[in-house]
Amino acid sequence: MKVYSKLVKARNILAHKALKKSGHNKFAGYQYFELGDFLPEIQAIFGEVGLVDVITFTNDLATMVIYDTEDGSSVTFTSPMGSAQLKGCHEVQNIGAVETYQRRYLYVTAMAIVEHDALDATTGGVAPEPKKAAPAPKPTGAPDPNKVL
């Protein structure tokens, strides 16, 4: 299947591009790739090497099929669908947000794009142990009930 050799070539070409991350997660403090950071490059590379991608969604699965435009061979990438509950948005806007994220993750997987691991930035650390309360001070001048006379 020629699709695999073309995909490797496309990945190598993309790996040598100077991609810049424009997304910023303010909560966890890291940069990430948005679709616009790499999609124009990928589309140009696919045109150059003879690949085309088709992305579809069901309630359960996001699917990207990359086809060789010469022989029709293909490779498929999938990801389970998630959901979004963005504040102040209509249902269709939440669907769009999920589909945008899914497209991004499918491209990151298919093109072996090295991305920051968001989980490392927000999880995995050891939670600090709660401080033990200091014993209450004893009143001065009062006898110590534990002292043996």
PDB file of C-alpha atoms in Angstrom:
ATOM      1  CA  MET A   1       0.000   0.000   0.000  1.00  0.00           C
ATOM      2  CA  LYS A   2       1.497   3.259  -1.118  1.00  0.00           C
ATOM      3  CA  VAL A   3      -0.492   5.266   1.445  1.00  0.00           C
ATOM      4  CA  TYR A   4       1.934   4.280   4.201  1.00  0.00           C
ATOM      5  CA  SER A   5       5.056   5.351   2.305  1.00  0.00           C
ATOM      6  CA  LYS A   6       3.368   8.643   1.382  1.00  0.00           C
ATOM      7  CA  LEU A   7       2.260   9.192   4.988  1.00  0.00           C
ATOM      8  CA  VAL A   8       5.832   8.665   6.216  1.00  0.00           C
ATOM      9  CA  LYS A   9       7.060  11.146   3.620  1.00  0.00           C
ATOM     10  CA  ALA A  10       4.384  13.668   4.664  1.00  0.00           C
ATOM     11  CA  ARG A  11       5.301  13.246   8.340  1.00  0.00           C
ATOM     12  CA  ASN A  12       8.985  13.818   7.583  1.00  0.00           C
ATOM     13  CA  ILE A  13       8.265  16.958   5.575  1.00  0.00           C
ATOM     14  CA  LEU A  14       6.048  18.324   8.374  1.00  0.00           C
ATOM     15  CA  ALA A  15       8.647  17.477  11.035  1.00  0.00           C
ATOM     16  CA  HIS A  16      11.099  19.841   9.320  1.00  0.00           C
ATOM     17  CA  LYS A  17       8.665  22.783   9.246  1.00  0.00           C
ATOM     18  CA  ALA A  18       9.025  25.501  11.860  1.00  0.00           C
ATOM     19  CA  LEU A  19       5.531  25.229  13.328  1.00  0.00           C
ATOM     20  CA  LYS A  20       4.610  27.761  15.994  1.00  0.00           C
ATOM     21  CA  LYS A  21       2.111  27.104  18.778  1.00  0.00           C
ATOM     22  CA  SER A  22      -0.476  29.871  19.019  1.00  0.00           C
ATOM     23  CA  GLY A  23      -2.737  28.311  21.651  1.00  0.00           C
ATOM     24  CA  HIS A  24      -2.160  29.124  25.314  1.00  0.00           C
ATOM     25  CA  ASN A  25      -3.680  27.337  28.295  1.00  0.00           C
ATOM     26  CA  LYS A  26      -3.696  30.024  30.980  1.00  0.00           C
ATOM     27  CA  PHE A  27      -4.812  27.618  33.718  1.00  0.00           C
ATOM     28  CA  ALA A  28      -1.965  25.115  33.309  1.00  0.00           C
ATOM     29  CA  GLY A  29       0.480  27.575  31.732  1.00  0.00           C
ATOM     30  CA  TYR A  30       1.518  25.867  28.508  1.00  0.00           C
ATOM     31  CA  GLN A  31       1.395  26.513  24.750  1.00  0.00           C
ATOM     32  CA  TYR A  32      -0.324  24.134  22.314  1.00  0.00           C
ATOM     33  CA  PHE A  33      -0.989  23.763  18.597  1.00  0.00           C
ATOM     34  CA  GLU A  34      -4.278  25.002  17.226  1.00  0.00           C
ATOM     35  CA  LEU A  35      -5.593  23.638  13.913  1.00  0.00           C
ATOM     36  CA  GLY A  36      -4.523  26.786  12.091  1.00  0.00           C
ATOM     37  CA  ASP A  37      -0.926  26.272  13.258  1.00  0.00           C
ATOM     38  CA  PHE A  38      -0.439  23.122  11.204  1.00  0.00           C
ATOM     39  CA  LEU A  39      -3.437  22.432   8.947  1.00  0.00           C
ATOM     40  CA  PRO A  40      -2.384  24.699   6.032  1.00  0.00           C
ATOM     41  CA  GLU A  41       1.049  23.012   6.032  1.00  0.00           C
ATOM     42  CA  ILE A  42      -0.488  19.537   6.142  1.00  0.00           C
ATOM     43  CA  GLN A  43      -2.879  20.289   3.293  1.00  0.00           C
ATOM     44  CA  ALA A  44      -0.022  21.610   1.149  1.00  0.00           C
ATOM     45  CA  ILE A  45       2.103  18.542   1.956  1.00  0.00           C
ATOM     46  CA  PHE A  46      -0.793  16.175   1.211  1.00  0.00           C
ATOM     47  CA  GLY A  47      -1.269  17.860  -2.164  1.00  0.00           C
ATOM     48  CA  GLU A  48       2.453  17.520  -2.872  1.00  0.00           C
ATOM     49  CA  VAL A  49       2.723  13.805  -2.007  1.00  0.00           C
ATOM     50  CA  GLY A  50      -0.713  12.708  -3.226  1.00  0.00           C
ATOM     51  CA  LEU A  51      -2.784  12.192  -0.073  1.00  0.00           C
ATOM     52  CA  VAL A  52      -6.241  13.398   0.917  1.00  0.00           C
ATOM     53  CA  ASP A  53      -7.969  13.138   4.284  1.00  0.00           C
ATOM     54  CA  VAL A  54     -11.668  12.673   5.035  1.00  0.00           C
ATOM     55  CA  ILE A  55     -12.953  13.223   8.576  1.00  0.00           C
ATOM     56  CA  THR A  56     -16.337  12.008   9.802  1.00  0.00           C
ATOM     57  CA  PHE A  57     -18.112  11.959  13.148  1.00  0.00           C
ATOM     58  CA  THR A  58     -20.685   9.722  14.771  1.00  0.00           C
ATOM     59  CA  ASN A  59     -22.056   9.981  18.310  1.00  0.00           C
ATOM     60  CA  ASP A  60     -19.322   7.590  19.454  1.00  0.00           C
ATOM     61  CA  LEU A  61     -16.353   8.009  17.128  1.00  0.00           C
ATOM     62  CA  ALA A  62     -14.304  10.589  15.234  1.00  0.00           C
ATOM     63  CA  THR A  63     -12.658   9.035  12.175  1.00  0.00           C
ATOM     64  CA  MET A  64      -9.992  10.246   9.774  1.00  0.00           C
ATOM     65  CA  VAL A  65      -9.289   8.213   6.652  1.00  0.00           C
ATOM     66  CA  ILE A  66      -6.213   9.219   4.672  1.00  0.00           C
ATOM     67  CA  TYR A  67      -6.342   8.085   1.047  1.00  0.00           C
ATOM     68  CA  ASP A  68      -3.588   7.754  -1.540  1.00  0.00           C
ATOM     69  CA  THR A  69      -4.939   9.776  -4.477  1.00  0.00           C
ATOM     70  CA  GLU A  70      -3.235   7.474  -7.007  1.00  0.00           C
ATOM     71  CA  ASP A  71      -4.090   3.935  -5.923  1.00  0.00           C
ATOM     72  CA  GLY A  72      -6.923   4.535  -3.408  1.00  0.00           C
ATOM     73  CA  SER A  73      -5.210   2.711  -0.557  1.00  0.00           C
ATOM     74  CA  SER A  74      -6.040   4.151   2.848  1.00  0.00           C
ATOM     75  CA  VAL A  75      -5.203   4.242   6.523  1.00  0.00           C
ATOM     76  CA  THR A  76      -7.746   5.016   9.259  1.00  0.00           C
ATOM     77  CA  PHE A  77      -7.327   6.866  12.557  1.00  0.00           C
ATOM     78  CA  THR A  78     -10.106   6.987  15.173  1.00  0.00           C
ATOM     79  CA  SER A  79     -10.799   8.633  18.495  1.00  0.00           C
ATOM     80  CA  PRO A  80     -13.741   8.227  20.890  1.00  0.00           C
ATOM     81  CA  MET A  81     -16.049  11.235  20.896  1.00  0.00           C
ATOM     82  CA  GLY A  82     -16.267  13.450  23.933  1.00  0.00           C
ATOM     83  CA  SER A  83     -18.573  16.277  24.884  1.00  0.00           C
ATOM     84  CA  ALA A  84     -18.340  19.957  25.766  1.00  0.00           C
ATOM     85  CA  GLN A  85     -20.439  22.215  27.973  1.00  0.00           C
ATOM     86  CA  LEU A  86     -19.153  25.671  27.159  1.00  0.00           C
ATOM     87  CA  LYS A  87     -20.760  28.415  29.209  1.00  0.00           C
ATOM     88  CA  GLY A  88     -23.245  30.591  27.358  1.00  0.00           C
ATOM     89  CA  CYS A  89     -23.201  28.473  24.190  1.00  0.00           C
ATOM     90  CA  HIS A  90     -25.902  26.754  22.199  1.00  0.00           C
ATOM     91  CA  GLU A  91     -25.820  22.979  21.720  1.00  0.00           C
ATOM     92  CA  VAL A  92     -24.572  23.312  18.151  1.00  0.00           C
ATOM     93  CA  GLN A  93     -21.642  25.456  19.386  1.00  0.00           C
ATOM     94  CA  ASN A  94     -20.706  22.717  21.862  1.00  0.00           C
ATOM     95  CA  ILE A  95     -20.864  20.155  19.038  1.00  0.00           C
ATOM     96  CA  GLY A  96     -18.618  22.390  16.936  1.00  0.00           C
ATOM     97  CA  ALA A  97     -16.131  22.711  19.784  1.00  0.00           C
ATOM     98  CA  VAL A  98     -15.956  18.927  20.168  1.00  0.00           C
ATOM     99  CA  GLU A  99     -15.517  18.414  16.425  1.00  0.00           C
ATOM    100  CA  THR A 100     -12.748  21.018  16.290  1.00  0.00           C
ATOM    101  CA  TYR A 101     -10.892  19.337  19.160  1.00  0.00           C
ATOM    102  CA  GLN A 102     -11.387  15.912  17.576  1.00  0.00           C
ATOM    103  CA  ARG A 103     -10.022  17.116  14.223  1.00  0.00           C
ATOM    104  CA  ARG A 104      -6.991  18.549  15.991  1.00  0.00           C
ATOM    105  CA  TYR A 105      -6.297  15.318  17.872  1.00  0.00           C
ATOM    106  CA  LEU A 106      -6.771  13.202  14.736  1.00  0.00           C
ATOM    107  CA  TYR A 107      -4.191  15.308  12.864  1.00  0.00           C
ATOM    108  CA  VAL A 108      -1.793  15.221  15.813  1.00  0.00           C
ATOM    109  CA  THR A 109      -2.046  11.425  15.799  1.00  0.00           C
ATOM    110  CA  ALA A 110      -1.980  10.878  12.039  1.00  0.00           C
ATOM    111  CA  MET A 111       0.933  13.248  11.436  1.00  0.00           C
ATOM    112  CA  ALA A 112       2.860  12.307  14.616  1.00  0.00           C
ATOM    113  CA  ILE A 113       2.904  15.922  15.748  1.00  0.00           C
ATOM    114  CA  VAL A 114       4.796  16.305  18.989  1.00  0.00           C
ATOM    115  CA  GLU A 115       2.514  18.124  21.392  1.00  0.00           C
ATOM    116  CA  HIS A 116       2.801  19.130  25.033  1.00  0.00           C
ATOM    117  CA  ASP A 117       1.239  16.573  27.355  1.00  0.00           C
ATOM    118  CA  ALA A 118      -1.462  18.610  29.065  1.00  0.00           C
ATOM    119  CA  LEU A 119      -1.898  15.946  31.721  1.00  0.00           C
ATOM    120  CA  ASP A 120       1.662  16.436  32.923  1.00  0.00           C
ATOM    121  CA  ALA A 121       0.940  20.096  33.478  1.00  0.00           C
ATOM    122  CA  THR A 122      -2.182  19.564  35.550  1.00  0.00           C
ATOM    123  CA  THR A 123      -1.905  16.142  37.198  1.00  0.00           C
ATOM    124  CA  GLY A 124       0.519  13.621  38.552  1.00  0.00           C
ATOM    125  CA  GLY A 125       1.965  15.731  41.324  1.00  0.00           C
ATOM    126  CA  VAL A 126       1.830  14.587  44.886  1.00  0.00           C
ATOM    127  CA  ALA A 127      -0.697  16.556  46.868  1.00  0.00           C
ATOM    128  CA  PRO A 128       0.869  18.241  49.883  1.00  0.00           C
ATOM    129  CA  GLU A 129      -0.024  16.655  53.190  1.00  0.00           C
ATOM    130  CA  PRO A 130      -2.242  18.816  55.368  1.00  0.00           C
ATOM    131  CA  LYS A 131      -0.354  20.519  58.172  1.00  0.00           C
ATOM    132  CA  LYS A 132      -0.959  19.073  61.583  1.00  0.00           C
ATOM    133  CA  ALA A 133      -2.561  21.483  63.980  1.00  0.00           C
ATOM    134  CA  ALA A 134      -0.222  22.717  66.678  1.00  0.00           C
ATOM    135  CA  PRO A 135      -1.291  21.747  70.177  1.00  0.00           C
ATOM    136  CA  ALA A 136      -3.304  24.429  71.887  1.00  0.00           C
ATOM    137  CA  PRO A 137      -1.196  26.456  74.309  1.00  0.00           C
ATOM    138  CA  LYS A 138      -1.844  25.796  77.952  1.00  0.00           C
ATOM    139  CA  PRO A 139      -3.035  28.703  79.990  1.00  0.00           C
ATOM    140  CA  THR A 140      -0.289  30.172  82.111  1.00  0.00           C
ATOM    141  CA  GLY A 141      -0.660  29.831  85.832  1.00  0.00           C
ATOM    142  CA  ALA A 142      -3.072  26.877  85.574  1.00  0.00           C
ATOM    143  CA  PRO A 143      -1.939  23.526  86.967  1.00  0.00           C
ATOM    144  CA  ASP A 144      -0.939  20.863  84.383  1.00  0.00           C
ATOM    145  CA  PRO A 145      -3.470  18.013  84.728  1.00  0.00           C
ATOM    146  CA  ASN A 146      -0.922  15.520  83.408  1.00  0.00           C
ATOM    147  CA  LYS A 147       1.763  16.415  85.920  1.00  0.00           C
ATOM    148  CA  VAL A 148       2.239  13.939  88.725  1.00  0.00           C
ATOM    149  CA  LEU A 149       2.458  15.586  92.094  1.00  0.00           C
TER     150      LEU A 149
END
